[in-house]
PDB file of C-alpha atoms in Angstrom:
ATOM      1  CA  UNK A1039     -11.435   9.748  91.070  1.00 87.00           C
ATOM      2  CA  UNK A1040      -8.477  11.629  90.232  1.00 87.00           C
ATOM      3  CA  UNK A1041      -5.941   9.840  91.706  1.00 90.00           C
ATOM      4  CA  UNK A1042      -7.631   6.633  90.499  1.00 91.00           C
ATOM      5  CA  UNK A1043      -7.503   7.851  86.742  1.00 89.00           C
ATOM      6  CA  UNK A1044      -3.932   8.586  87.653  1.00 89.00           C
ATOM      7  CA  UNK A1045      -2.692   5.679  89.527  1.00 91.00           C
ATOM      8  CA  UNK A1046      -3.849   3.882  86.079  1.00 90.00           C
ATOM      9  CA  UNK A1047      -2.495   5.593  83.295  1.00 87.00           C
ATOM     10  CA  UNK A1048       0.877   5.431  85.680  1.00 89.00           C
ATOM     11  CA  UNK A1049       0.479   1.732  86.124  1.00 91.00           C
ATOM     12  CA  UNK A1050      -0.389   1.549  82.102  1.00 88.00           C
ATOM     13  CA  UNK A1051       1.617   4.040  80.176  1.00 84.00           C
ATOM     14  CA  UNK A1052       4.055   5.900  82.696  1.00 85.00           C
ATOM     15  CA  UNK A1053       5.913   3.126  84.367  1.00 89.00           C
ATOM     16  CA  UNK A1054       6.246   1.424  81.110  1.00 87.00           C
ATOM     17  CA  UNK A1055       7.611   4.171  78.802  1.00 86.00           C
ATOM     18  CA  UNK A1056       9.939   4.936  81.910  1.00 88.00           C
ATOM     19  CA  UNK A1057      11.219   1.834  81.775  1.00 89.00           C
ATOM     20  CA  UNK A1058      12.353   1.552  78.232  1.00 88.00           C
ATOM     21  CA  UNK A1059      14.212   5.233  78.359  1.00 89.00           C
ATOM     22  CA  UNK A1060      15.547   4.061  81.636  1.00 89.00           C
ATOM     23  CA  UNK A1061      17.472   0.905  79.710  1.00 88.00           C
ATOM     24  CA  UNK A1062      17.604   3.183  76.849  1.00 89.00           C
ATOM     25  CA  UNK A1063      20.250   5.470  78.676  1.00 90.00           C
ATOM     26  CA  UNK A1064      21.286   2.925  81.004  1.00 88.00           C
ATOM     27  CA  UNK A1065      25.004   3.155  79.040  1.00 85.00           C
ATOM     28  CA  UNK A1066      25.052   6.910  78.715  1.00 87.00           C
ATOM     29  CA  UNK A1067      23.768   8.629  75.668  1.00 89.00           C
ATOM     30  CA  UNK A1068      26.317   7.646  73.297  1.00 91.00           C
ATOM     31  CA  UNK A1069      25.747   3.733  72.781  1.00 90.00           C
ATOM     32  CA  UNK A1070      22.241   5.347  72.116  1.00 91.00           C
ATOM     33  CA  UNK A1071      22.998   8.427  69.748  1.00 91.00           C
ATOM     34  CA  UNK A1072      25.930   5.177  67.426  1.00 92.00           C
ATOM     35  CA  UNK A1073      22.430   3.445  67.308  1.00 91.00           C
ATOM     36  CA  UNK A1074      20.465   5.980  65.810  1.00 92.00           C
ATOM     37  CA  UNK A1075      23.495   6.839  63.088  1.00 92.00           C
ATOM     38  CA  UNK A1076      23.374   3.463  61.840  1.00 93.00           C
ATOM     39  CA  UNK A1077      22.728   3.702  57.993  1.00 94.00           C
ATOM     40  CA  UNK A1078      20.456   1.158  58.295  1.00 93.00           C
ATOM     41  CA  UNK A1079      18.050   3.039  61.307  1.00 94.00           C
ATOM     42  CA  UNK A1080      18.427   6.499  59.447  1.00 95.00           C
ATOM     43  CA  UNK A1081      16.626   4.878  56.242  1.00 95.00           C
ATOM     44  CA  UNK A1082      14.433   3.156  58.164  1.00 95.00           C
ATOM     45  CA  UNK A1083      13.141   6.242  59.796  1.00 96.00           C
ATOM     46  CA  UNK A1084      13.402   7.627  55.737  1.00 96.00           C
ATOM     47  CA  UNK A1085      11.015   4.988  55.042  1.00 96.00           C
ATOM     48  CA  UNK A1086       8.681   5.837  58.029  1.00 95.00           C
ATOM     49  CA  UNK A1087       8.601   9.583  57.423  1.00 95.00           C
ATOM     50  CA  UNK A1088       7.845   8.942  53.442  1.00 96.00           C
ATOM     51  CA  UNK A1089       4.783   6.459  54.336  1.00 96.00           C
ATOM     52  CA  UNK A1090       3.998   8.392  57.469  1.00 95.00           C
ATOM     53  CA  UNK A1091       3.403  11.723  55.076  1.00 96.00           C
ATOM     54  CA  UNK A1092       1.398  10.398  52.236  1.00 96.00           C
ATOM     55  CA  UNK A1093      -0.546   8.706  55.000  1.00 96.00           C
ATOM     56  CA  UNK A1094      -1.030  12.279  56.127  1.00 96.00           C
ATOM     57  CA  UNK A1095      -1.884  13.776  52.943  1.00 96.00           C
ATOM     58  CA  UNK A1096      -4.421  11.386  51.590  1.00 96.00           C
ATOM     59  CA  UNK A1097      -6.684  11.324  55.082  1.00 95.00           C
ATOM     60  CA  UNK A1098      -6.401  14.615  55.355  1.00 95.00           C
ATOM     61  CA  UNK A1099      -8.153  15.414  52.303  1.00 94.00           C
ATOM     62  CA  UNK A1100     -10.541  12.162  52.477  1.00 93.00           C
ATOM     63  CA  UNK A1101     -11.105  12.962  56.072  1.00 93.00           C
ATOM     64  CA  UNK A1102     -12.225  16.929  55.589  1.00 94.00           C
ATOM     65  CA  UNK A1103     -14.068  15.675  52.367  1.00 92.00           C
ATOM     66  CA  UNK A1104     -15.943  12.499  54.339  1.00 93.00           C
ATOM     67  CA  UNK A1105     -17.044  14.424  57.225  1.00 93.00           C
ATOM     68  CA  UNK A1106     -18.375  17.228  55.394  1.00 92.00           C
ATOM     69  CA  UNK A1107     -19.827  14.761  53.336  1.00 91.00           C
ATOM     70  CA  UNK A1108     -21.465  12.789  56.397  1.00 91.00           C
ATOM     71  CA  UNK A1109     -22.411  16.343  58.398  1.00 90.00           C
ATOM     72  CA  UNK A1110     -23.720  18.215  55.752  1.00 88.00           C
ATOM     73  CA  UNK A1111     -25.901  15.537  53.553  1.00 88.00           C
ATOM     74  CA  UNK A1112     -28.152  12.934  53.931  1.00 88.00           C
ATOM     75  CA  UNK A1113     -28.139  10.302  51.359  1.00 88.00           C
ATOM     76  CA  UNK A1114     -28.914   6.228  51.273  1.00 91.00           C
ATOM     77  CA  UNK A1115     -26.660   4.641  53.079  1.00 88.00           C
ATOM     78  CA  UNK A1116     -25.413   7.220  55.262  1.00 89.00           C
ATOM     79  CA  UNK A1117     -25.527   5.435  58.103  1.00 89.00           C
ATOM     80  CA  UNK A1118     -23.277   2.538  56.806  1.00 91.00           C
ATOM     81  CA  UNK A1119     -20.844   4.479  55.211  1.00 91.00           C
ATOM     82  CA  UNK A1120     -20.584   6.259  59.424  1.00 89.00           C
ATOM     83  CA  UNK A1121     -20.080   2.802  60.502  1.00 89.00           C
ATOM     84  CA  UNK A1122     -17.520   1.463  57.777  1.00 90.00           C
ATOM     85  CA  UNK A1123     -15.003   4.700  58.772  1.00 92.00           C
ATOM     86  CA  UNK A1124     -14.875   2.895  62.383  1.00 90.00           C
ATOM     87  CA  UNK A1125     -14.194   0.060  60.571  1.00 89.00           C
ATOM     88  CA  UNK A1126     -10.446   0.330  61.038  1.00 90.00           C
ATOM     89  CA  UNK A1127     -10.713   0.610  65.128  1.00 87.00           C
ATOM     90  CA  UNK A1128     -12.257  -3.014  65.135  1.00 87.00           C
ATOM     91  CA  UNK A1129      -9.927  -4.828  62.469  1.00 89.00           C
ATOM     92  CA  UNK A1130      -6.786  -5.810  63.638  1.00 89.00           C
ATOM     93  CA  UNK A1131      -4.103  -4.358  61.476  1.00 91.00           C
ATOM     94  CA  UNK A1132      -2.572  -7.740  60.732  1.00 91.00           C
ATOM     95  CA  UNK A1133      -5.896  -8.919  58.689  1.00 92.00           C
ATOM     96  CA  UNK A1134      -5.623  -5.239  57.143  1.00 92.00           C
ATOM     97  CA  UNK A1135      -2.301  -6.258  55.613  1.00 92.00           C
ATOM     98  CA  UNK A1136      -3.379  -9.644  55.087  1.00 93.00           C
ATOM     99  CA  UNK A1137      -6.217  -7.981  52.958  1.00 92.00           C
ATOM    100  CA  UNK A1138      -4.469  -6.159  50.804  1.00 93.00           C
ATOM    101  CA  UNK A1139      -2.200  -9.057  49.937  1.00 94.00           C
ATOM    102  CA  UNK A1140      -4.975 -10.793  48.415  1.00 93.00           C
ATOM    103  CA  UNK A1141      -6.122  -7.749  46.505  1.00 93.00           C
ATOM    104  CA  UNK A1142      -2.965  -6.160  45.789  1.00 93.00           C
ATOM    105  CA  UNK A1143      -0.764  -9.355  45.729  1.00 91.00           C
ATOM    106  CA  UNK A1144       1.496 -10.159  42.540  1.00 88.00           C
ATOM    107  CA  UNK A1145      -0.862 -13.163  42.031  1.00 88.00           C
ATOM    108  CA  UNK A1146      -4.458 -11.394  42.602  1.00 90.00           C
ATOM    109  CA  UNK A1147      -5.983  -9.999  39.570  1.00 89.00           C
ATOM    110  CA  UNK A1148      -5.843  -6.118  40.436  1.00 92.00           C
ATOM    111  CA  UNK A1149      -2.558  -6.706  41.334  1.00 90.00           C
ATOM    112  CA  UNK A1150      -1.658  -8.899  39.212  1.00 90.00           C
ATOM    113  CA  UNK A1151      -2.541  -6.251  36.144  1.00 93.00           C
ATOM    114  CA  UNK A1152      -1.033  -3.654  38.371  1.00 92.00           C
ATOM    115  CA  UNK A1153       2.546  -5.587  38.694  1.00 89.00           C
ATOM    116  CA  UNK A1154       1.894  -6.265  34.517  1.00 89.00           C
ATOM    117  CA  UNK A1155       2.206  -2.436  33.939  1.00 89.00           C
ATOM    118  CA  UNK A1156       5.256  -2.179  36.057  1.00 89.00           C
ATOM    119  CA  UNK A1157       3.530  -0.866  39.295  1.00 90.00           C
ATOM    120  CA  UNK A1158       4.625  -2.569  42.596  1.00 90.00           C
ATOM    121  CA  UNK A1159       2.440  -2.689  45.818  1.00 92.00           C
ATOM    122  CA  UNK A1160       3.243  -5.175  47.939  1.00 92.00           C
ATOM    123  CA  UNK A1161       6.499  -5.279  49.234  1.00 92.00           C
ATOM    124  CA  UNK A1162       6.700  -1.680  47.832  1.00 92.00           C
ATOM    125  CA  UNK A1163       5.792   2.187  49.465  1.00 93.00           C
ATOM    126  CA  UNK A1164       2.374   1.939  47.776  1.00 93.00           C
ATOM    127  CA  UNK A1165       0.849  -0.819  50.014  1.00 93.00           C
ATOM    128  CA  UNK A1166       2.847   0.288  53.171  1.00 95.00           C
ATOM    129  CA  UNK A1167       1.180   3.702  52.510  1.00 96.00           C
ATOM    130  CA  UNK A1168      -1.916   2.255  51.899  1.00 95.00           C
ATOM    131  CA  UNK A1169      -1.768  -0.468  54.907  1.00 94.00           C
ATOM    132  CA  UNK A1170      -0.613   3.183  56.851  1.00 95.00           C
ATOM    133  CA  UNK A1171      -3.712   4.922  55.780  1.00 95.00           C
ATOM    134  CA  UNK A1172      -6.496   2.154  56.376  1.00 94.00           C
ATOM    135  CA  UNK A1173      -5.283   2.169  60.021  1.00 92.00           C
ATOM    136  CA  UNK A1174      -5.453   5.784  60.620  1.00 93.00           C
ATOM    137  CA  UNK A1175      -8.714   6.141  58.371  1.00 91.00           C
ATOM    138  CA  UNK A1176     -11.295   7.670  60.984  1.00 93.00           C
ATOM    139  CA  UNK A1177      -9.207   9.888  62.801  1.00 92.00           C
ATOM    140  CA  UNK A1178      -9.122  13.261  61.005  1.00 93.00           C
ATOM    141  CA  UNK A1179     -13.325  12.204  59.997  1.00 94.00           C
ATOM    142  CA  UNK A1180     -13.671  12.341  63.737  1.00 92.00           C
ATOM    143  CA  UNK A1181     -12.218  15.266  65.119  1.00 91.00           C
ATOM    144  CA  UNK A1182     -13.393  17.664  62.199  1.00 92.00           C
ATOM    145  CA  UNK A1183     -17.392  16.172  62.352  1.00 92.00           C
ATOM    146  CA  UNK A1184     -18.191  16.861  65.344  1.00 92.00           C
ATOM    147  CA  UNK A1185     -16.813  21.140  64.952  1.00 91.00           C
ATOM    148  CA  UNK A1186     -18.846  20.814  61.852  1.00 91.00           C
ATOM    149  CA  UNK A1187     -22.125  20.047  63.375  1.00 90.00           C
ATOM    150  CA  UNK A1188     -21.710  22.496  66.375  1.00 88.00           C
ATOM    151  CA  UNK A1189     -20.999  25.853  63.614  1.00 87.00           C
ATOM    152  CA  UNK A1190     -23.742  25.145  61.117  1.00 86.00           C
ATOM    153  CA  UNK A1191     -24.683  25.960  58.337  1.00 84.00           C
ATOM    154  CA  UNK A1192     -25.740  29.554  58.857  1.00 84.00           C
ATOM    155  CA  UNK A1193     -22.057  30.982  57.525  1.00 84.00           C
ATOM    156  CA  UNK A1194     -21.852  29.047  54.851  1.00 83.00           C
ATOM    157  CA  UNK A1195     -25.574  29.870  53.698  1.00 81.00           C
ATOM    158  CA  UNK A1196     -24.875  33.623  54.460  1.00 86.00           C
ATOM    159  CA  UNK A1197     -21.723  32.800  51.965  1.00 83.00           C
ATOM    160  CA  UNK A1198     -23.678  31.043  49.513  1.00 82.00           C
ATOM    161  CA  UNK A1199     -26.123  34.396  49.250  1.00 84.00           C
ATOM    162  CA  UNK A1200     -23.369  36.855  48.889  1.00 81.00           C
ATOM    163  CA  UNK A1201     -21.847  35.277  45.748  1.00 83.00           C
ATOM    164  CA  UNK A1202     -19.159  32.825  47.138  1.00 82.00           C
ATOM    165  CA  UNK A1203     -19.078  29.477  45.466  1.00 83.00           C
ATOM    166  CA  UNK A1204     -17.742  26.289  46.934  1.00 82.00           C
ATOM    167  CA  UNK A1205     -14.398  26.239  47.223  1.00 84.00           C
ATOM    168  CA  UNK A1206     -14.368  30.076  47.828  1.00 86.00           C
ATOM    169  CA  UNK A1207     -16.816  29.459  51.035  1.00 86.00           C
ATOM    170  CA  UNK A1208     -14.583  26.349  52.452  1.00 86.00           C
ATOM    171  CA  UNK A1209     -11.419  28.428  52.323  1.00 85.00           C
ATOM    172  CA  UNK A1210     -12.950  31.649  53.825  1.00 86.00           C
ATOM    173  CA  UNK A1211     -15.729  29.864  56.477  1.00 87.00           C
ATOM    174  CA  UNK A1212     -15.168  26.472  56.868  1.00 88.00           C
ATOM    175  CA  UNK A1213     -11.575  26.056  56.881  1.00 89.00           C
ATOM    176  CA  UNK A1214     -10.948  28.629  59.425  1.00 89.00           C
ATOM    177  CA  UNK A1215     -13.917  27.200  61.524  1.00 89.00           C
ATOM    178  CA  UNK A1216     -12.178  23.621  61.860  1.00 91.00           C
ATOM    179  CA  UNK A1217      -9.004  24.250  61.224  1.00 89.00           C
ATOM    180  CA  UNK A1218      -8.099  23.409  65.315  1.00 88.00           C
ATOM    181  CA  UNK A1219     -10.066  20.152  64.693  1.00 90.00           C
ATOM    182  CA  UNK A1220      -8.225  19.237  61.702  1.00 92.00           C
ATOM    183  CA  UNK A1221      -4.641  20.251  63.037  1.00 90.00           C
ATOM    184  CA  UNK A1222      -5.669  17.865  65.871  1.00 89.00           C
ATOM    185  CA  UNK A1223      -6.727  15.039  63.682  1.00 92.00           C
ATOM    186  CA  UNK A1224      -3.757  15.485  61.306  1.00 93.00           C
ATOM    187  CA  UNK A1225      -1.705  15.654  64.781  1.00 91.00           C
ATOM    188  CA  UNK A1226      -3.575  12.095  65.911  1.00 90.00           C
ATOM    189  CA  UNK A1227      -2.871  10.343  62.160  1.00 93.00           C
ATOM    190  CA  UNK A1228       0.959  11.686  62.169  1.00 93.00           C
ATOM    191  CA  UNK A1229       1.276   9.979  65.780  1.00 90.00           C
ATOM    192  CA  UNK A1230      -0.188   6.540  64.341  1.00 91.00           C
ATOM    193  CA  UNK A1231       1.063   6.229  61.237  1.00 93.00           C
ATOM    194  CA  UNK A1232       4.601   6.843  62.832  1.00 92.00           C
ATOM    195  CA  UNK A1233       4.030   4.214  65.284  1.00 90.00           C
ATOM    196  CA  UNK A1234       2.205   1.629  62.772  1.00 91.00           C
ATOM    197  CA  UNK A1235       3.481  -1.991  62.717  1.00 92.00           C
ATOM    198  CA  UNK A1236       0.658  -5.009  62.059  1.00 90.00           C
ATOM    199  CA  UNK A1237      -0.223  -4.353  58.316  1.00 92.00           C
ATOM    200  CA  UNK A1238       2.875  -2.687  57.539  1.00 93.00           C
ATOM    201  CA  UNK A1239       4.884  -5.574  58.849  1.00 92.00           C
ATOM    202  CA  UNK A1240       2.680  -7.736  56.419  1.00 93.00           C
ATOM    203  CA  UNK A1241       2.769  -5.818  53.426  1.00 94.00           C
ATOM    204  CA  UNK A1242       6.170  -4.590  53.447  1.00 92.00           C
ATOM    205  CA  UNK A1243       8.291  -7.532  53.288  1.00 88.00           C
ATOM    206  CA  UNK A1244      10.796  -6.309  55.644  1.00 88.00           C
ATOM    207  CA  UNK A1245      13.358  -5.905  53.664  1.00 88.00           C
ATOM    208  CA  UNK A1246      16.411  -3.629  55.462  1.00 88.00           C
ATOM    209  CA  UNK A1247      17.417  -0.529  53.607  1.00 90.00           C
ATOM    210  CA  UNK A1248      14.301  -1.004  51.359  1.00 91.00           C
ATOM    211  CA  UNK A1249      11.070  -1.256  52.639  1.00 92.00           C
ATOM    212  CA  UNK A1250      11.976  -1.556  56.965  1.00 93.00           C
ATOM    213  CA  UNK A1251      10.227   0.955  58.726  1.00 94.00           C
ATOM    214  CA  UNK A1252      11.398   2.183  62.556  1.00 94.00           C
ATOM    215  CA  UNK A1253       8.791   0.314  64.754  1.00 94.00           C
ATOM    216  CA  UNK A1254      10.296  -3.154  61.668  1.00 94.00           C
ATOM    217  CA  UNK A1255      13.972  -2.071  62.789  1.00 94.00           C
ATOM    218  CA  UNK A1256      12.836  -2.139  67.032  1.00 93.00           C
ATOM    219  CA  UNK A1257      11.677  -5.933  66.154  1.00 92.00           C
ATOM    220  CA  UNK A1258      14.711  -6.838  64.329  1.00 92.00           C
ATOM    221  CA  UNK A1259      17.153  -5.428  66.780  1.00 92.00           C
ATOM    222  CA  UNK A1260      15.426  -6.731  69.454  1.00 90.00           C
ATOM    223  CA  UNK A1261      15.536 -10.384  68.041  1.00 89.00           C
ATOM    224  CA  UNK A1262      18.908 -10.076  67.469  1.00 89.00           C
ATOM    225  CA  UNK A1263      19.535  -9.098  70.448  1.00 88.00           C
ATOM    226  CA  UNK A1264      20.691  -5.401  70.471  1.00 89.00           C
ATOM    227  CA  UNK A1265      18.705  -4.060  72.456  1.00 89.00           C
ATOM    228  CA  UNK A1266      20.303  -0.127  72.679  1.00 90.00           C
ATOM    229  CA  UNK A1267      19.258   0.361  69.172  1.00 91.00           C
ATOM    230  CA  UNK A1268      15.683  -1.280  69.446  1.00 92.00           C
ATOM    231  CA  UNK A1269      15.532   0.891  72.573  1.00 93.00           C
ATOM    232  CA  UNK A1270      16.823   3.813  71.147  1.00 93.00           C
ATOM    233  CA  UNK A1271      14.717   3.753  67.993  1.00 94.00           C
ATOM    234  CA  UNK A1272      11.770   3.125  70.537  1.00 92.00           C
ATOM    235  CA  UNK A1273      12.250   6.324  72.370  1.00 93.00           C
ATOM    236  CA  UNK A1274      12.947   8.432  69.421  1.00 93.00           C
ATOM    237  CA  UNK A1275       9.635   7.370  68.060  1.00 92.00           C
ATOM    238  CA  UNK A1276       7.998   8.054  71.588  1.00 89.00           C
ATOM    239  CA  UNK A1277       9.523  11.349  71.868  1.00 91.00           C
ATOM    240  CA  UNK A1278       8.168  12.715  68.479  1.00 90.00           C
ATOM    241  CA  UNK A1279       5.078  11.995  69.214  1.00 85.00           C
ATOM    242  CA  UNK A1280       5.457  12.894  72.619  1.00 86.00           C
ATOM    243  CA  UNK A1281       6.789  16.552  71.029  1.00 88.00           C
ATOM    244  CA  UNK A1282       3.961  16.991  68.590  1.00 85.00           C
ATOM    245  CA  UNK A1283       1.102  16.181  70.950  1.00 82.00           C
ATOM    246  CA  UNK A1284       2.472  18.285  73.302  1.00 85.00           C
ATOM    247  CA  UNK A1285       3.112  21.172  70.487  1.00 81.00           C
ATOM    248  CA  UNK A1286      -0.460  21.175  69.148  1.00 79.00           C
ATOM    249  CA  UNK A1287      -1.567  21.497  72.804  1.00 77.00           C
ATOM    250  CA  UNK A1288       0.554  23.915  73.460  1.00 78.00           C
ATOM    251  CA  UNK A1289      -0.407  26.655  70.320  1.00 72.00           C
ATOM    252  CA  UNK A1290      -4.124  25.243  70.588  1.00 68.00           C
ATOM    253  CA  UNK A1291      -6.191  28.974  71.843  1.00 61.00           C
ATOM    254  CA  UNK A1292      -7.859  28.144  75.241  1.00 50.00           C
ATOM    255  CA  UNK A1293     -10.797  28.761  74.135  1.00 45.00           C
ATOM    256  CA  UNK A1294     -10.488  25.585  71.866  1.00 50.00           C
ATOM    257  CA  UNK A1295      -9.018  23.712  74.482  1.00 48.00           C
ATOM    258  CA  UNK A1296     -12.166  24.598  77.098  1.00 47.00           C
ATOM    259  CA  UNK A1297     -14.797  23.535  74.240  1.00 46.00           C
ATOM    260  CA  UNK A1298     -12.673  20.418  73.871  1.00 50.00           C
ATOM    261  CA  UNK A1299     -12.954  19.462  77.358  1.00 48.00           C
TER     262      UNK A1299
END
């Protein structure tokens, strides 16, 4: 079974991703490392690491918030609200960007008051970042509900009786109890929202040195046929997410890593 799992993943991600490094340094490294200087790549990586953070940022906090919410209450609609997080797994990004056109677009009326009071979406960092953020919606929620159910409540309880309030109890119990859980899902959302294309490509515009993001820039080179900076700005993507899975695994305790597996 082993080698079975392995012959796969070979045939489906290692042969692959050597491939593209292989043409990627096919010249040497220094067709590769003029490719990445280009003014144009370095802001579109600027633009990617901008949308990639607040992507970050605002599931982090709605992902702690929602599982805690879904672990530790039961309320009507429960249940749906479970199933509408997933949501984002089963909608192709494309209709995701194609969604928030219509509510966000210049001509729609939320974004149509939105665009009166001088506040661009579309074709602007606020819908990349929120096209970015729809598509990486469940996956802090799922890494930090399941740790949640497995500690309990009894520490927070025992928190509750000695005085703590809320937010002193999350910082002093909870926190430190998923903290592994949410480093990983934080780890998971940084990965996707780097690599993101569908909605962003739909809601940004494309617009070089504006609103072109890295995975926009290995399209465009690629079409136009320079293919050492679409394959350079392909592995440099792969390799930083390459680098921080491989970090978080890395400083991860074992004991995590065993209850994990």
């Amino acid at each position: 079974m082993r080698a079975v799992a392995l012959a796969y993943l070979t045939m489906l991600v290692g042969i692959p991703v050597a491939m593209v490094f292989r043409r990627t340094f096919e010249h040497g490294a220094r067709p590769v490392l003029d490719a990445l200087g280009d003014p144009s790549v370095r802001h579109a990586f600027w633009v990617t690491a901008v949308v990639a953070v607040w992507a970050v940022l605002l599931n982090t906090v709605f992902g702690v918030g929602m599982a805690i919410l879904l672990v530790r209450h039961r309320f009507p609609g429960r249940r749906l609200l479970n199933v509408l997080i997933d949501l984002p797994i089963a909608v192709s990004p494309v209709v995701v960007g194609l969604a928030l056109i219509l509510v966000y677009g210049r001509f729609a009326p939320i974004g149509g008051w939105l665009d009166g009071h001088g506040i661009d979406v579309i074709f602007a960092y606020p819908g990349m970042v929120l096209a970015t953020t729809f598509v990486s919606l469940p996956l802090v929620v799922r890494e930090v509900a399941p740790v949640l159910e497995e500690i309990g409540v009894e520490q927070e309880q025992a928190a509750w009786t000695l005085g703590a309030g809320s937010l002193q109890t999350f910082r002093r119990v909870t926190l430190p109890a998923i903290r592994w859980a949410l480093a990983y899902g934080v780890v998971l959302t940084l990965a996707r929202s780097l690599g993101e294309y569908g909605a962003v490509a739909v809601v940004s515009g494309r617009l070089i040195d504006k609103t072109q993001t890295a995975t926009l820039v290995v399209e465009e080179r690629f079409q136009n046929f320079d293919q050492t900076a679409a394959y350079a700005v392909s592995v440099a993507l792969a390799v930083v997410a390459i680098v921080i899975l491989v970090l978080i695994n890395v400083i991860r305790p074992a004991s995590v890593v065993k209850e994990r597996s």
